[in-house]
Amino acid sequence: LHALLRNFYQALKTEEQKAGSQISSDTQARREWMERELSTISEKEFRRLIEGDSRVLGTLRDWQKQIPSFVEWQLERESRGWRFHDAERKLGFEFNFSDEHGQFHQIRIEGYADRIDVKPKTSSLAILDYKHQSREKVLERGTQLMDDPQLLLYAKALSPEGPIDQLDWVSLKMNLKKKGADQRAVGIIEIPLALEQLDAQLQNDLGSVWSGGTMHAFAPESTCRYCDARGICRKGMW
């Protein structure tokens, strides 16, 4: 899904630059083009996977049911001035910290942001992270922000390029039977405060590890006690 959405938005930027294209002046034409193009690109991206395992076809069909709602969400976002800027963008920054012995260290933190949007008139930036989860699951991330600070790390890396006004997780698996199926995004509130908390947590955690301490267990303490991957393993069940 990440790959096909990247290809879709790049195709959108190309189409907008074509002379005579109606998608920049006619909302209905834009909607129809988006739905058609996104479905076509989805078929193409999934073809190889389906050839290897026909059961993947069900995943494709489930996603294609999401497309009209996803397009409505995109159009509403554009009505507020946001435009797609980049996808799968490598971001990184140097972080300086000290250990418990007063020794200073520097590490580089890097990652790939799923999507970056921009408001051309203000140069405001937004970072979006796609999640193949229900909106209810995505909402839970906001309550455990410092356990999963990926968006904040991207924001810290991108901030020299302009003000970061939005940090959103975007559900790609909405319940279409519920009202508001086009309300896919869940944003981080109080971004400056969250970034301050991130700096403090990075300093505390990295300083402790460099001083010989153990990483905080990702799962229950009894599960991670003897594991070398403690704190970095992303196993989903215990």
PDB file of C-alpha atoms in Angstrom:
ATOM      1  CA  LEU A   1       0.000   0.000   0.000  1.00  0.00           C
ATOM      2  CA  HIS A   2       2.846   2.388   0.754  1.00  0.00           C
ATOM      3  CA  ALA A   3       4.359   1.790  -2.677  1.00  0.00           C
ATOM      4  CA  LEU A   4       1.125   2.173  -4.610  1.00  0.00           C
ATOM      5  CA  LEU A   5       0.188   5.373  -2.759  1.00  0.00           C
ATOM      6  CA  ARG A   6       3.609   6.829  -3.519  1.00  0.00           C
ATOM      7  CA  ASN A   7       3.145   6.000  -7.206  1.00  0.00           C
ATOM      8  CA  PHE A   8      -0.400   7.391  -7.179  1.00  0.00           C
ATOM      9  CA  TYR A   9       0.607  10.763  -5.760  1.00  0.00           C
ATOM     10  CA  GLN A  10       3.552  11.054  -8.105  1.00  0.00           C
ATOM     11  CA  ALA A  11       1.171  10.351 -11.018  1.00  0.00           C
ATOM     12  CA  LEU A  12      -1.149  13.036  -9.624  1.00  0.00           C
ATOM     13  CA  LYS A  13       1.628  15.627  -9.635  1.00  0.00           C
ATOM     14  CA  THR A  14       2.493  14.690 -13.218  1.00  0.00           C
ATOM     15  CA  GLU A  15      -1.136  14.905 -14.360  1.00  0.00           C
ATOM     16  CA  GLU A  16      -1.585  18.339 -12.785  1.00  0.00           C
ATOM     17  CA  GLN A  17       1.286  19.676 -14.875  1.00  0.00           C
ATOM     18  CA  LYS A  18      -0.190  18.501 -18.195  1.00  0.00           C
ATOM     19  CA  ALA A  19      -1.612  21.181 -20.451  1.00  0.00           C
ATOM     20  CA  GLY A  20      -5.364  20.834 -20.803  1.00  0.00           C
ATOM     21  CA  SER A  21      -5.826  18.504 -17.845  1.00  0.00           C
ATOM     22  CA  GLN A  22      -9.182  19.092 -16.158  1.00  0.00           C
ATOM     23  CA  ILE A  23      -8.253  17.743 -12.737  1.00  0.00           C
ATOM     24  CA  SER A  24      -6.982  21.132 -11.532  1.00  0.00           C
ATOM     25  CA  SER A  25     -10.208  23.020 -12.338  1.00  0.00           C
ATOM     26  CA  ASP A  26     -13.019  20.454 -12.123  1.00  0.00           C
ATOM     27  CA  THR A  27     -13.535  18.732  -8.756  1.00  0.00           C
ATOM     28  CA  GLN A  28     -15.698  15.957 -10.186  1.00  0.00           C
ATOM     29  CA  ALA A  29     -13.162  15.251 -12.923  1.00  0.00           C
ATOM     30  CA  ARG A  30     -10.448  15.215 -10.261  1.00  0.00           C
ATOM     31  CA  ARG A  31     -12.411  12.768  -8.112  1.00  0.00           C
ATOM     32  CA  GLU A  32     -13.083  10.422 -11.040  1.00  0.00           C
ATOM     33  CA  TRP A  33      -9.449  10.555 -12.178  1.00  0.00           C
ATOM     34  CA  MET A  34      -8.207   9.818  -8.651  1.00  0.00           C
ATOM     35  CA  GLU A  35     -10.508   6.838  -8.153  1.00  0.00           C
ATOM     36  CA  ARG A  36      -9.708   5.383 -11.565  1.00  0.00           C
ATOM     37  CA  GLU A  37      -5.949   5.938 -11.305  1.00  0.00           C
ATOM     38  CA  LEU A  38      -5.684   4.651  -7.753  1.00  0.00           C
ATOM     39  CA  SER A  39      -7.589   1.478  -8.638  1.00  0.00           C
ATOM     40  CA  THR A  40      -5.423   0.910 -11.722  1.00  0.00           C
ATOM     41  CA  ILE A  41      -2.169   1.433  -9.828  1.00  0.00           C
ATOM     42  CA  SER A  42      -3.415  -0.860  -7.056  1.00  0.00           C
ATOM     43  CA  GLU A  43      -4.097  -3.652  -9.553  1.00  0.00           C
ATOM     44  CA  LYS A  44      -0.627  -3.231 -11.018  1.00  0.00           C
ATOM     45  CA  GLU A  45       1.201  -3.190  -7.676  1.00  0.00           C
ATOM     46  CA  PHE A  46      -0.675  -6.227  -6.326  1.00  0.00           C
ATOM     47  CA  ARG A  47      -0.349  -8.328  -9.508  1.00  0.00           C
ATOM     48  CA  ARG A  48       3.035  -9.823  -8.643  1.00  0.00           C
ATOM     49  CA  LEU A  49       1.936 -10.644  -5.104  1.00  0.00           C
ATOM     50  CA  ILE A  50      -1.255 -12.304  -6.309  1.00  0.00           C
ATOM     51  CA  GLU A  51       0.698 -14.445  -8.768  1.00  0.00           C
ATOM     52  CA  GLY A  52       2.717 -15.755  -5.807  1.00  0.00           C
ATOM     53  CA  ASP A  53      -0.277 -16.248  -3.521  1.00  0.00           C
ATOM     54  CA  SER A  54      -3.828 -15.924  -4.810  1.00  0.00           C
ATOM     55  CA  ARG A  55      -5.114 -15.256  -1.284  1.00  0.00           C
ATOM     56  CA  VAL A  56      -3.640 -11.753  -1.558  1.00  0.00           C
ATOM     57  CA  LEU A  57      -6.476 -10.953  -3.986  1.00  0.00           C
ATOM     58  CA  GLY A  58      -8.765 -10.537  -0.983  1.00  0.00           C
ATOM     59  CA  THR A  59      -6.481  -7.856   0.449  1.00  0.00           C
ATOM     60  CA  LEU A  60      -6.568  -5.991  -2.867  1.00  0.00           C
ATOM     61  CA  ARG A  61     -10.365  -6.101  -3.047  1.00  0.00           C
ATOM     62  CA  ASP A  62     -10.672  -4.908   0.551  1.00  0.00           C
ATOM     63  CA  TRP A  63      -8.389  -1.984  -0.249  1.00  0.00           C
ATOM     64  CA  GLN A  64     -10.249  -1.101  -3.453  1.00  0.00           C
ATOM     65  CA  LYS A  65     -13.448  -0.775  -1.412  1.00  0.00           C
ATOM     66  CA  GLN A  66     -11.625   1.891   0.595  1.00  0.00           C
ATOM     67  CA  ILE A  67     -10.634   3.936  -2.439  1.00  0.00           C
ATOM     68  CA  PRO A  68     -13.751   6.177  -2.824  1.00  0.00           C
ATOM     69  CA  SER A  69     -13.607   7.106   0.865  1.00  0.00           C
ATOM     70  CA  PHE A  70      -9.847   7.649   0.688  1.00  0.00           C
ATOM     71  CA  VAL A  71     -10.283   9.966  -2.304  1.00  0.00           C
ATOM     72  CA  GLU A  72     -12.941  11.966  -0.431  1.00  0.00           C
ATOM     73  CA  TRP A  73     -10.504  12.341   2.455  1.00  0.00           C
ATOM     74  CA  GLN A  74      -7.805  13.529   0.045  1.00  0.00           C
ATOM     75  CA  LEU A  75     -10.122  16.065  -1.614  1.00  0.00           C
ATOM     76  CA  GLU A  76     -11.192  17.434   1.758  1.00  0.00           C
ATOM     77  CA  ARG A  77      -7.544  17.765   2.733  1.00  0.00           C
ATOM     78  CA  GLU A  78      -6.812  19.672  -0.463  1.00  0.00           C
ATOM     79  CA  SER A  79      -9.731  22.008   0.246  1.00  0.00           C
ATOM     80  CA  ARG A  80      -7.817  23.090   3.376  1.00  0.00           C
ATOM     81  CA  GLY A  81      -4.777  23.996   1.289  1.00  0.00           C
ATOM     82  CA  TRP A  82      -2.634  20.882   1.668  1.00  0.00           C
ATOM     83  CA  ARG A  83      -0.829  19.440  -1.333  1.00  0.00           C
ATOM     84  CA  PHE A  84       1.239  16.269  -1.667  1.00  0.00           C
ATOM     85  CA  HIS A  85       4.950  17.066  -1.675  1.00  0.00           C
ATOM     86  CA  ASP A  86       7.014  13.883  -1.266  1.00  0.00           C
ATOM     87  CA  ALA A  87       6.817  10.206  -0.285  1.00  0.00           C
ATOM     88  CA  GLU A  88       9.188   7.645   1.230  1.00  0.00           C
ATOM     89  CA  ARG A  89      11.514  10.534   2.064  1.00  0.00           C
ATOM     90  CA  LYS A  90      14.665   9.723   3.991  1.00  0.00           C
ATOM     91  CA  LEU A  91      14.988  12.008   7.013  1.00  0.00           C
ATOM     92  CA  GLY A  92      17.601  12.184   9.731  1.00  0.00           C
ATOM     93  CA  PHE A  93      19.344  14.318  12.328  1.00  0.00           C
ATOM     94  CA  GLU A  94      22.282  14.259  14.715  1.00  0.00           C
ATOM     95  CA  PHE A  95      21.444  13.962  18.397  1.00  0.00           C
ATOM     96  CA  ASN A  96      23.866  14.959  21.147  1.00  0.00           C
ATOM     97  CA  PHE A  97      23.550  13.515  24.638  1.00  0.00           C
ATOM     98  CA  SER A  98      25.606  12.738  27.715  1.00  0.00           C
ATOM     99  CA  ASP A  99      25.836   9.517  29.693  1.00  0.00           C
ATOM    100  CA  GLU A 100      25.683   9.186  33.477  1.00  0.00           C
ATOM    101  CA  HIS A 101      29.462   9.677  33.680  1.00  0.00           C
ATOM    102  CA  GLY A 102      29.336  13.066  31.985  1.00  0.00           C
ATOM    103  CA  GLN A 103      30.726  11.825  28.675  1.00  0.00           C
ATOM    104  CA  PHE A 104      29.208  13.379  25.565  1.00  0.00           C
ATOM    105  CA  HIS A 105      28.109  11.316  22.568  1.00  0.00           C
ATOM    106  CA  GLN A 106      26.472  11.874  19.218  1.00  0.00           C
ATOM    107  CA  ILE A 107      24.371   9.492  17.155  1.00  0.00           C
ATOM    108  CA  ARG A 108      22.482   9.871  13.904  1.00  0.00           C
ATOM    109  CA  ILE A 109      18.806   8.939  13.814  1.00  0.00           C
ATOM    110  CA  GLU A 110      17.280   8.191  10.397  1.00  0.00           C
ATOM    111  CA  GLY A 111      14.066   6.887   8.926  1.00  0.00           C
ATOM    112  CA  TYR A 112      11.751   7.100   5.927  1.00  0.00           C
ATOM    113  CA  ALA A 113       8.635   9.273   6.196  1.00  0.00           C
ATOM    114  CA  ASP A 114       5.626   7.819   4.378  1.00  0.00           C
ATOM    115  CA  ARG A 115       4.421  11.173   3.101  1.00  0.00           C
ATOM    116  CA  ILE A 116       5.078  14.898   3.368  1.00  0.00           C
ATOM    117  CA  ASP A 117       2.482  17.529   2.465  1.00  0.00           C
ATOM    118  CA  VAL A 118       2.941  21.266   2.093  1.00  0.00           C
ATOM    119  CA  LYS A 119       0.751  24.353   2.070  1.00  0.00           C
ATOM    120  CA  PRO A 120       2.292  26.302  -0.832  1.00  0.00           C
ATOM    121  CA  LYS A 121       0.998  29.696   0.337  1.00  0.00           C
ATOM    122  CA  THR A 122       2.435  29.408   3.848  1.00  0.00           C
ATOM    123  CA  SER A 123       5.274  26.854   3.511  1.00  0.00           C
ATOM    124  CA  SER A 124       3.710  24.891   6.386  1.00  0.00           C
ATOM    125  CA  LEU A 125       4.616  21.213   6.411  1.00  0.00           C
ATOM    126  CA  ALA A 126       2.749  18.083   7.444  1.00  0.00           C
ATOM    127  CA  ILE A 127       4.069  14.557   7.928  1.00  0.00           C
ATOM    128  CA  LEU A 128       1.693  11.633   7.470  1.00  0.00           C
ATOM    129  CA  ASP A 129       2.256   8.036   8.489  1.00  0.00           C
ATOM    130  CA  TYR A 130       0.031   5.382   6.882  1.00  0.00           C
ATOM    131  CA  LYS A 131      -1.330   2.647   9.125  1.00  0.00           C
ATOM    132  CA  HIS A 132      -3.113  -0.463   7.838  1.00  0.00           C
ATOM    133  CA  GLN A 133      -5.236  -0.410  10.958  1.00  0.00           C
ATOM    134  CA  SER A 134      -8.697   0.745  11.958  1.00  0.00           C
ATOM    135  CA  ARG A 135      -9.102   4.326  13.141  1.00  0.00           C
ATOM    136  CA  GLU A 136      -9.840   2.996  16.624  1.00  0.00           C
ATOM    137  CA  LYS A 137      -6.429   1.314  16.709  1.00  0.00           C
ATOM    138  CA  VAL A 138      -4.775   4.449  15.370  1.00  0.00           C
ATOM    139  CA  LEU A 139      -6.422   6.540  18.093  1.00  0.00           C
ATOM    140  CA  GLU A 140      -4.655   4.416  20.704  1.00  0.00           C
ATOM    141  CA  ARG A 141      -1.298   5.625  19.393  1.00  0.00           C
ATOM    142  CA  GLY A 142      -2.049   9.124  20.627  1.00  0.00           C
ATOM    143  CA  THR A 143      -2.300   7.836  24.180  1.00  0.00           C
ATOM    144  CA  GLN A 144       1.104   6.109  23.982  1.00  0.00           C
ATOM    145  CA  LEU A 145       3.002   8.698  21.982  1.00  0.00           C
ATOM    146  CA  MET A 146       6.371   8.344  23.692  1.00  0.00           C
ATOM    147  CA  ASP A 147       6.267   4.574  23.241  1.00  0.00           C
ATOM    148  CA  ASP A 148       6.029   5.086  19.476  1.00  0.00           C
ATOM    149  CA  PRO A 149       7.655   8.478  18.681  1.00  0.00           C
ATOM    150  CA  GLN A 150       8.275   7.789  14.989  1.00  0.00           C
ATOM    151  CA  LEU A 151       6.307  10.819  13.743  1.00  0.00           C
ATOM    152  CA  LEU A 152       8.035  13.086  16.244  1.00  0.00           C
ATOM    153  CA  LEU A 153      11.463  11.895  15.076  1.00  0.00           C
ATOM    154  CA  TYR A 154      10.501  12.749  11.496  1.00  0.00           C
ATOM    155  CA  ALA A 155       9.259  16.161  12.628  1.00  0.00           C
ATOM    156  CA  LYS A 156      12.528  16.886  14.410  1.00  0.00           C
ATOM    157  CA  ALA A 157      14.450  15.941  11.261  1.00  0.00           C
ATOM    158  CA  LEU A 158      12.245  17.971   8.894  1.00  0.00           C
ATOM    159  CA  SER A 159      11.808  21.081  11.063  1.00  0.00           C
ATOM    160  CA  PRO A 160      14.791  22.981   9.555  1.00  0.00           C
ATOM    161  CA  GLU A 161      12.852  23.071   6.256  1.00  0.00           C
ATOM    162  CA  GLY A 162       9.814  24.863   7.677  1.00  0.00           C
ATOM    163  CA  PRO A 163       7.150  24.898  10.388  1.00  0.00           C
ATOM    164  CA  ILE A 164       5.601  21.487  11.107  1.00  0.00           C
ATOM    165  CA  ASP A 165       1.895  22.173  11.518  1.00  0.00           C
ATOM    166  CA  GLN A 166       0.543  18.629  11.286  1.00  0.00           C
ATOM    167  CA  LEU A 167       1.691  15.189  12.359  1.00  0.00           C
ATOM    168  CA  ASP A 168      -0.964  12.634  11.442  1.00  0.00           C
ATOM    169  CA  TRP A 169      -1.439   8.914  11.387  1.00  0.00           C
ATOM    170  CA  VAL A 170      -3.731   7.908   8.515  1.00  0.00           C
ATOM    171  CA  SER A 171      -5.911   4.803   8.725  1.00  0.00           C
ATOM    172  CA  LEU A 172      -6.037   2.717   5.545  1.00  0.00           C
ATOM    173  CA  LYS A 173      -8.530   0.276   7.010  1.00  0.00           C
ATOM    174  CA  MET A 174     -11.623   2.288   7.906  1.00  0.00           C
ATOM    175  CA  ASN A 175     -14.943   0.695   8.820  1.00  0.00           C
ATOM    176  CA  LEU A 176     -16.934   1.870   5.789  1.00  0.00           C
ATOM    177  CA  LYS A 177     -20.258   1.034   7.452  1.00  0.00           C
ATOM    178  CA  LYS A 178     -19.723   3.693  10.096  1.00  0.00           C
ATOM    179  CA  LYS A 179     -20.519   7.343   9.583  1.00  0.00           C
ATOM    180  CA  GLY A 180     -17.467   9.491   8.906  1.00  0.00           C
ATOM    181  CA  ALA A 181     -15.480   6.874   6.993  1.00  0.00           C
ATOM    182  CA  ASP A 182     -13.538   9.694   5.317  1.00  0.00           C
ATOM    183  CA  GLN A 183     -12.218  10.917   8.710  1.00  0.00           C
ATOM    184  CA  ARG A 184      -9.054   8.885   8.443  1.00  0.00           C
ATOM    185  CA  ALA A 185      -6.432  11.074  10.077  1.00  0.00           C
ATOM    186  CA  VAL A 186      -5.548  11.176  13.773  1.00  0.00           C
ATOM    187  CA  GLY A 187      -3.218  14.018  14.669  1.00  0.00           C
ATOM    188  CA  ILE A 188      -0.702  14.724  17.402  1.00  0.00           C
ATOM    189  CA  ILE A 189      -1.795  17.682  19.521  1.00  0.00           C
ATOM    190  CA  GLU A 190       0.652  20.212  21.002  1.00  0.00           C
ATOM    191  CA  ILE A 191       3.507  19.368  18.641  1.00  0.00           C
ATOM    192  CA  PRO A 192       6.098  21.745  20.229  1.00  0.00           C
ATOM    193  CA  LEU A 193       5.449  20.283  23.688  1.00  0.00           C
ATOM    194  CA  ALA A 194       5.642  16.724  22.339  1.00  0.00           C
ATOM    195  CA  LEU A 195       8.998  17.514  20.705  1.00  0.00           C
ATOM    196  CA  GLU A 196      10.330  18.832  24.014  1.00  0.00           C
ATOM    197  CA  GLN A 197       9.228  15.602  25.689  1.00  0.00           C
ATOM    198  CA  LEU A 198      10.912  13.619  22.918  1.00  0.00           C
ATOM    199  CA  ASP A 199      14.248  15.386  23.492  1.00  0.00           C
ATOM    200  CA  ALA A 200      14.037  14.676  27.215  1.00  0.00           C
ATOM    201  CA  GLN A 201      13.199  11.010  26.655  1.00  0.00           C
ATOM    202  CA  LEU A 202      15.989  10.542  24.100  1.00  0.00           C
ATOM    203  CA  GLN A 203      18.482  12.100  26.495  1.00  0.00           C
ATOM    204  CA  ASN A 204      17.299   9.938  29.381  1.00  0.00           C
ATOM    205  CA  ASP A 205      17.075   6.653  27.479  1.00  0.00           C
ATOM    206  CA  LEU A 206      20.258   6.995  25.434  1.00  0.00           C
ATOM    207  CA  GLY A 207      22.235   8.268  28.392  1.00  0.00           C
ATOM    208  CA  SER A 208      21.130   5.283  30.437  1.00  0.00           C
ATOM    209  CA  VAL A 209      21.983   2.735  27.721  1.00  0.00           C
ATOM    210  CA  TRP A 210      25.399   4.282  27.089  1.00  0.00           C
ATOM    211  CA  SER A 211      26.050   4.047  30.809  1.00  0.00           C
ATOM    212  CA  GLY A 212      25.429   0.296  30.753  1.00  0.00           C
ATOM    213  CA  GLY A 213      21.761   0.239  31.676  1.00  0.00           C
ATOM    214  CA  THR A 214      19.192  -2.022  30.034  1.00  0.00           C
ATOM    215  CA  MET A 215      16.603  -0.773  27.594  1.00  0.00           C
ATOM    216  CA  HIS A 216      13.011  -0.482  28.749  1.00  0.00           C
ATOM    217  CA  ALA A 217      11.176  -3.715  27.996  1.00  0.00           C
ATOM    218  CA  PHE A 218       8.855  -3.455  25.021  1.00  0.00           C
ATOM    219  CA  ALA A 219       6.758  -6.319  26.330  1.00  0.00           C
ATOM    220  CA  PRO A 220       6.137  -7.544  29.889  1.00  0.00           C
ATOM    221  CA  GLU A 221       9.332  -7.569  31.949  1.00  0.00           C
ATOM    222  CA  SER A 222       9.132 -11.328  32.508  1.00  0.00           C
ATOM    223  CA  THR A 223       9.090 -11.913  28.741  1.00  0.00           C
ATOM    224  CA  CYS A 224      12.015  -9.656  27.847  1.00  0.00           C
ATOM    225  CA  ARG A 225      14.283 -10.329  30.808  1.00  0.00           C
ATOM    226  CA  TYR A 226      16.644 -12.749  29.047  1.00  0.00           C
ATOM    227  CA  CYS A 227      16.287 -11.529  25.454  1.00  0.00           C
ATOM    228  CA  ASP A 228      19.081  -9.733  23.570  1.00  0.00           C
ATOM    229  CA  ALA A 229      16.449  -7.882  21.502  1.00  0.00           C
ATOM    230  CA  ARG A 230      14.891  -6.361  24.613  1.00  0.00           C
ATOM    231  CA  GLY A 231      13.496  -2.905  23.871  1.00  0.00           C
ATOM    232  CA  ILE A 232      13.911  -3.080  20.094  1.00  0.00           C
ATOM    233  CA  CYS A 233      11.872  -6.175  19.196  1.00  0.00           C
ATOM    234  CA  ARG A 234       8.485  -5.351  17.604  1.00  0.00           C
ATOM    235  CA  LYS A 235       6.763  -8.668  18.090  1.00  0.00           C
ATOM    236  CA  GLY A 236       3.029  -8.032  18.218  1.00  0.00           C
ATOM    237  CA  MET A 237       1.904 -10.832  20.539  1.00  0.00           C
ATOM    238  CA  TRP A 238       3.225 -12.312  23.780  1.00  0.00           C
TER     239      TRP A 238
END
